[in-house]
Short mmCIF file of C-alpha atoms in Angstrom, two decimals:
data_model
loop_
_atom_site.label_atom_id
_atom_site.label_comp_id
_atom_site.label_asym_id
_atom_site.label_seq_id
_atom_site.Cartn_x
_atom_site.Cartn_y
_atom_site.Cartn_z
CA MET A 1 0.00 0.00 0.00
CA ILE A 2 0.95 3.62 -0.42
CA LEU A 3 0.59 6.15 2.39
CA PHE A 4 0.01 9.80 1.51
CA ALA A 5 1.53 12.46 3.79
CA SER A 6 -0.52 14.32 2.81
CA GLY A 7 -3.16 15.78 0.51
CA ARG A 8 -4.99 17.23 3.51
CA THR A 9 -2.17 19.24 5.08
CA ASP A 10 1.58 19.88 4.80
CA ILE A 11 3.16 17.31 7.11
CA PRO A 12 6.83 17.95 6.15
CA ALA A 13 6.49 21.71 6.67
CA PHE A 14 4.57 21.78 9.97
CA TYR A 15 4.44 18.31 11.48
CA SER A 16 7.80 16.65 10.75
CA GLU A 17 8.62 16.08 14.44
CA TRP A 18 5.27 14.33 14.94
CA PHE A 19 5.76 12.27 11.81
CA MET A 20 9.17 11.04 12.90
CA ASN A 21 7.77 10.09 16.31
CA ARG A 22 5.18 7.99 14.49
CA ILE A 23 7.89 6.33 12.40
CA ARG A 24 9.81 5.43 15.56
CA GLU A 25 6.72 3.97 17.27
CA GLY A 26 5.71 2.16 14.10
CA PHE A 27 2.07 3.23 13.76
CA VAL A 28 -0.24 6.21 13.34
CA ASP A 29 -3.90 6.72 14.26
CA VAL A 30 -5.98 8.54 11.65
CA ARG A 31 -9.41 9.96 12.37
CA ASN A 32 -11.98 9.62 9.58
CA PRO A 33 -12.57 13.18 8.29
CA TYR A 34 -16.29 12.56 7.80
CA TYR A 35 -17.09 10.21 10.72
CA GLY A 36 -14.92 11.55 13.52
CA GLU A 37 -15.41 8.66 15.94
CA GLN A 38 -13.98 6.19 13.39
CA VAL A 39 -10.22 5.79 13.85
CA ALA A 40 -7.95 3.71 11.62
CA ARG A 41 -4.57 2.54 12.86
CA TYR A 42 -1.90 2.19 10.17
CA ARG A 43 1.29 0.24 10.74
CA LEU A 44 4.35 2.06 9.44
CA SER A 45 6.23 -1.05 8.45
CA ARG A 46 7.96 -2.01 5.23
CA ASP A 47 6.12 -5.34 5.09
CA VAL A 48 2.84 -3.53 4.38
CA VAL A 49 3.85 0.00 3.28
CA ASP A 50 5.51 0.11 -0.13
CA CYS A 51 6.04 3.87 -0.22
CA ILE A 52 5.27 7.03 1.72
CA VAL A 53 4.40 9.88 -0.64
CA PHE A 54 4.96 13.38 0.72
CA CYS A 55 3.38 16.52 -0.71
CA THR A 56 4.79 19.80 0.56
CA LYS A 57 5.52 23.44 -0.15
CA ASN A 58 8.45 23.43 2.26
CA PRO A 59 10.50 20.25 2.62
CA ALA A 60 13.24 21.92 4.70
CA PRO A 61 12.10 20.65 8.15
CA MET A 62 12.14 17.06 6.90
CA ILE A 63 15.63 17.17 5.44
CA ALA A 64 17.28 16.68 8.84
CA HIS A 65 15.41 13.36 9.13
CA LEU A 66 16.27 11.90 5.73
CA ASP A 67 19.05 9.62 6.95
CA GLU A 68 16.76 8.11 9.57
CA LEU A 69 13.97 7.71 7.05
CA LYS A 70 16.25 5.95 4.59
CA LYS A 71 17.42 3.56 7.32
CA SER A 72 13.79 2.63 8.03
CA GLY A 73 13.63 0.82 4.68
CA LEU A 74 10.36 2.52 3.76
CA GLY A 75 9.98 3.75 0.19
CA LEU A 76 10.02 7.56 -0.09
CA TYR A 77 8.76 9.97 -2.73
CA PHE A 78 8.43 13.76 -2.48
CA PHE A 79 6.23 16.12 -4.43
CA VAL A 80 7.34 19.69 -3.83
CA THR A 81 4.98 22.42 -4.99
CA ILE A 82 6.81 25.54 -6.14
CA THR A 83 4.69 28.23 -7.74
CA PRO A 84 5.39 31.90 -8.54
CA TYR A 85 2.68 33.41 -6.37
CA GLY A 86 3.37 36.04 -3.75
CA LYS A 87 2.16 36.54 -0.19
CA ASP A 88 -1.18 37.78 -1.53
CA VAL A 89 -1.94 34.20 -2.55
CA GLU A 90 0.43 32.05 -0.45
CA PRO A 91 0.84 34.15 2.72
CA ASN A 92 2.94 31.71 4.77
CA VAL A 93 4.94 29.82 2.17
CA PRO A 94 8.71 30.53 2.45
CA GLU A 95 10.51 32.52 -0.22
CA LYS A 96 10.67 30.45 -3.39
CA GLU A 97 14.46 30.63 -3.68
CA ARG A 98 14.70 28.94 -0.27
CA VAL A 99 12.20 26.27 -1.29
CA MET A 100 14.15 25.56 -4.48
CA ASP A 101 17.37 25.31 -2.48
CA SER A 102 15.65 22.75 -0.22
CA PHE A 103 14.39 20.88 -3.28
CA ILE A 104 17.92 20.59 -4.63
CA GLU A 105 19.18 19.40 -1.23
CA LEU A 106 16.38 16.83 -1.11
CA SER A 107 17.29 15.59 -4.58
CA THR A 108 20.98 15.36 -3.69
CA SER A 109 20.13 13.14 -0.72
CA LEU A 110 17.42 10.95 -2.28
CA GLY A 111 18.09 11.05 -6.02
CA THR A 112 16.08 12.50 -8.88
CA ASP A 113 13.79 9.45 -9.05
CA ARG A 114 12.34 10.30 -5.64
CA VAL A 115 11.51 13.99 -6.11
CA CYS A 116 9.06 15.77 -8.39
CA TRP A 117 8.34 19.45 -8.96
CA ARG A 118 4.68 20.43 -8.93
CA TYR A 119 3.77 23.72 -10.60
CA ASP A 120 0.14 23.93 -9.61
CA PRO A 121 -2.47 25.12 -9.46
CA ILE A 122 -2.16 27.53 -12.38
CA PHE A 123 -4.64 30.40 -12.44
CA ILE A 124 -4.67 33.55 -14.57
CA ASP A 125 -5.49 37.11 -13.57
CA GLU A 126 -4.15 40.60 -14.24
CA LYS A 127 -1.12 40.12 -11.99
CA TYR A 128 -0.40 36.47 -12.73
CA SER A 129 -0.79 36.60 -16.49
CA VAL A 130 0.11 34.01 -19.11
CA SER A 131 3.40 35.80 -19.86
CA PHE A 132 4.16 36.01 -16.12
CA HIS A 133 3.78 32.24 -15.77
CA ILE A 134 6.05 31.58 -18.73
CA ARG A 135 8.80 33.83 -17.34
CA ALA A 136 8.48 32.41 -13.82
CA PHE A 137 8.40 28.80 -15.00
CA ARG A 138 11.53 29.30 -17.09
CA LYS A 139 13.44 30.80 -14.15
CA MET A 140 12.42 27.95 -11.84
CA ALA A 141 13.08 25.21 -14.40
CA GLU A 142 16.56 26.54 -15.06
CA LYS A 143 17.37 26.49 -11.33
CA LEU A 144 15.92 23.01 -10.80
CA ARG A 145 17.60 21.52 -13.86
CA GLY A 146 19.38 18.33 -12.88
CA ALA A 147 17.51 18.04 -9.56
CA THR A 148 14.47 16.33 -11.10
CA ASP A 149 13.44 15.00 -14.47
CA ARG A 150 9.72 15.40 -13.84
CA CYS A 151 7.27 18.28 -13.49
CA ILE A 152 3.52 18.05 -12.88
CA ILE A 153 1.23 20.94 -13.84
CA SER A 154 -2.47 21.44 -13.26
CA PHE A 155 -4.97 24.23 -13.67
CA ILE A 156 -7.09 25.53 -10.82
CA ASP A 157 -10.25 23.64 -9.87
CA LEU A 158 -12.99 25.72 -8.30
CA TYR A 159 -13.88 23.65 -5.25
CA GLU A 160 -16.40 25.23 -2.88
CA LYS A 161 -13.68 25.93 -0.30
CA THR A 162 -11.56 27.54 -3.02
CA LYS A 163 -14.38 29.81 -4.13
CA LYS A 164 -15.04 30.81 -0.51
CA ASN A 165 -11.42 31.68 0.29
CA PHE A 166 -10.46 33.02 -3.13
CA PRO A 167 -13.45 35.00 -4.43
CA GLY A 168 -13.16 36.15 -8.02
CA VAL A 169 -10.73 33.47 -9.17
CA LYS A 170 -11.71 31.97 -12.51
CA GLU A 171 -11.03 28.79 -14.38
CA VAL A 172 -8.31 29.01 -17.02
CA SER A 173 -9.76 29.08 -20.52
CA GLU A 174 -9.02 26.16 -22.83
CA ALA A 175 -7.16 28.51 -25.18
CA ASP A 176 -4.87 29.67 -22.37
CA GLN A 177 -4.38 26.09 -21.18
CA ARG A 178 -3.24 25.04 -24.65
CA PHE A 179 -0.94 28.04 -25.07
CA LEU A 180 0.64 27.56 -21.65
CA ALA A 181 1.00 23.82 -22.15
CA SER A 182 2.92 24.41 -25.38
CA ALA A 183 5.19 27.06 -23.84
CA LEU A 184 5.87 25.22 -20.57
CA SER A 185 6.54 21.91 -22.29
CA ARG A 186 9.22 23.54 -24.47
CA ILE A 187 10.88 25.07 -21.42
CA ALA A 188 10.73 21.75 -19.55
CA PHE A 189 12.30 19.94 -22.51
CA GLU A 190 15.11 22.51 -22.66
CA ASN A 191 15.83 21.74 -18.99
CA ASP A 192 15.74 17.94 -19.30
CA MET A 193 12.35 17.50 -17.67
CA LYS A 194 9.29 15.57 -18.70
CA ILE A 195 6.12 17.55 -18.11
CA GLU A 196 2.81 15.89 -17.25
CA SER A 197 -0.69 16.82 -16.23
CA CYS A 198 -2.71 14.97 -13.62
CA ALA A 199 -6.49 14.75 -13.32
CA GLU A 200 -7.07 17.37 -16.03
CA LYS A 201 -10.25 17.34 -18.11
CA LEU A 202 -8.45 18.69 -21.18
CA ASP A 203 -6.02 16.40 -22.98
CA LEU A 204 -2.91 18.52 -23.59
CA SER A 205 -0.71 15.80 -25.05
CA ALA A 206 -0.79 17.43 -28.49
CA TYR A 207 0.90 20.44 -26.89
CA GLY A 208 3.71 18.50 -25.24
CA VAL A 209 2.12 17.79 -21.85
CA GLU A 210 1.64 14.07 -21.28
CA VAL A 211 -1.51 12.79 -19.62
CA GLY A 212 0.14 11.39 -16.53
CA ALA A 213 -0.42 10.28 -12.98
CA CYS A 214 1.34 11.81 -9.99
CA VAL A 215 1.47 8.46 -8.19
CA SER A 216 1.85 5.94 -10.99
CA ARG A 217 3.08 2.38 -10.87
CA GLU A 218 6.19 3.40 -12.84
CA VAL A 219 6.99 6.26 -10.46
CA ILE A 220 6.68 4.15 -7.31
CA GLU A 221 8.68 1.29 -8.82
CA LYS A 222 11.53 3.66 -9.69
CA ALA A 223 11.43 5.30 -6.28
CA THR A 224 11.45 2.03 -4.37
CA GLY A 225 13.41 -0.27 -6.65
CA THR A 226 10.63 -2.88 -6.51
CA HIS A 227 7.99 -4.29 -8.85
CA LEU A 228 4.32 -3.73 -8.03
CA ILE A 229 1.19 -5.63 -8.88
CA GLN A 230 -1.52 -3.26 -10.09
CA LYS A 231 -4.67 -5.18 -9.36
CA ALA A 232 -7.81 -4.93 -11.47
CA GLY A 233 -10.55 -2.75 -10.09
CA MET A 234 -8.27 -0.41 -8.11
CA GLN A 235 -10.02 2.87 -7.44
CA HIS A 236 -8.40 6.15 -8.41
CA LEU A 237 -8.45 9.29 -6.29
CA ARG A 238 -10.93 11.40 -8.31
CA LYS A 239 -12.38 11.89 -11.79
CA HIS A 240 -9.73 12.00 -14.54
CA CYS A 241 -7.11 10.79 -12.05
CA LEU A 242 -4.93 7.84 -13.06
CA CYS A 243 -2.99 7.58 -9.80
CA LEU A 244 -2.63 4.47 -7.71
CA PRO A 245 -4.82 4.52 -4.58
CA THR A 246 -3.26 6.02 -1.48
CA ASN A 247 -4.27 6.23 2.18
CA ASP A 248 -3.97 9.73 3.63
CA ILE A 249 -2.68 10.14 7.20
CA GLY A 250 -3.29 13.89 7.38
CA ALA A 251 -6.20 16.02 8.57
CA TYR A 252 -8.17 18.76 6.86
CA ASN A 253 -8.17 22.35 8.15
CA SER A 254 -4.69 22.10 9.61
CA CYS A 255 -2.30 23.70 7.10
CA PRO A 256 -0.98 27.10 8.25
CA HIS A 257 0.29 27.97 4.77
CA LEU A 258 -3.28 29.31 4.21
CA CYS A 259 -2.96 29.43 0.43
CA LYS A 260 -6.07 31.05 -1.02
CA TYR A 261 -6.66 28.34 -3.61
CA CYS A 262 -6.45 25.48 -1.08
CA TYR A 263 -9.29 22.94 -1.11
CA ALA A 264 -8.23 21.40 2.23
CA ASN A 265 -8.77 24.43 4.51
CA TYR A 266 -12.13 25.96 5.32
CA ASP A 267 -10.93 29.13 7.01
CA ALA A 268 -7.96 30.57 8.89
CA LYS A 269 -9.69 30.60 12.29
CA LEU A 270 -10.41 26.86 12.19
CA VAL A 271 -6.87 26.14 11.04
CA ALA A 272 -5.46 28.10 14.00
CA GLN A 273 -7.72 26.23 16.43
CA ASN A 274 -6.69 22.87 15.03
CA PHE A 275 -3.00 23.73 14.91
CA ALA A 276 -3.18 24.63 18.61
CA ARG A 277 -4.44 21.09 19.31
CA HIS A 278 -1.38 19.48 17.77
CA ASN A 279 0.88 17.53 20.10
CA PRO A 280 4.04 16.05 18.52
CA GLU A 281 3.87 13.16 21.01
CA SER A 282 0.29 12.20 20.13
CA ARG A 283 -0.71 9.20 18.07
CA PHE A 284 -3.04 11.58 16.19
CA LEU A 285 -2.03 14.54 14.05
CA LEU A 286 -4.62 16.65 15.87
CA GLY A 287 -5.63 16.14 19.48
CA GLU A 288 -5.85 12.87 21.37
CA ALA A 289 -8.09 9.82 21.66
CA LYS A 290 -11.65 10.56 22.76
CA GLU A 291 -14.30 8.65 24.68
CA GLY A 292 -16.45 6.84 22.16
CA ASP A 293 -13.73 6.43 19.56
CA LYS A 294 -14.09 3.28 17.50
CA PHE A 295 -10.64 1.94 16.61
CA HIS A 296 -9.89 -0.57 13.90
CA GLU A 297 -6.76 -1.87 12.25
CA ALA A 298 -6.54 -0.51 8.73
CA ARG A 299 -6.48 -3.08 5.94
CA GLN A 300 -2.92 -2.97 4.69
CA LYS A 301 -1.26 -5.14 2.10
CA SER A 302 1.90 -4.65 0.11
CA LEU A 303 1.57 -4.25 -3.65
CA ARG A 304 5.05 -5.69 -4.22
CA ASP A 305 5.30 -8.59 -6.64
CA GLU A 306 7.07 -10.97 -4.28
CA GLN A 307 7.45 -13.66 -6.95
CA LEU A 308 10.02 -11.50 -8.71
CA PHE A 309 12.24 -11.65 -5.63
CA LEU A 310 12.50 -15.45 -5.80
CA PHE A 311 14.72 -15.42 -8.89
#
């Protein structure tokens, strides 16, 4: 199985100490985001976890733990989102030069097969125009050249939480998507990167952007050095998504980056309340066990093709 850390919050940026405590104890308790009394316990063991996939806008706090993580034997893969937006959109994300420096350090430690640059979500307005994105993408791609061979792009989706926190933002027109896809794919090629989309309605392959999957079988096999069995009937994350299934160990409304386009936060006040409940020593990301909690052992099974290891 693949654990996701996380699509609900930024664990490397804000909760790395807690995460490492969970690694050392060998399990994590995850509260169901829709049925709060339901708690799943996941074992953090190589015999059932094939890879832990991190998604972050600031990997720096996790870098100090990389040696310990590598010794654990768990597969590791990092998505690092680096976009050109300022504090008006991403108020608490570190300066992008610092994030790119951390990305390069991460790549040096883990290798290019275990790190991916995400340039998403892309939105267009008067400040962040098409030409702005092209200039910014080129500058970033040139700096990250050699640190990764893969870049994922996507265009903004107007989730209800996004529309609430980012009023006035609009979907990117198909014409602009095609123009940007063509321009960004050329820049990526010039910097030895493959560029892919994930979960996009519009097929941009004719413009140089492959229809890809963030968490594909190929990606995880390269990152872990193992072969996986992709079973029939596996459910993908959402419409148009081709990714392998993952189990998320994060919690919604707990990311202090407070990016305006975020679908995982409802509002800043709730995030602050939840962040105050965090205890690095807890089994839970937020808070503690409660009376009435219903615990169960999560169903976990490795996707590794063990037969291939017999020869």
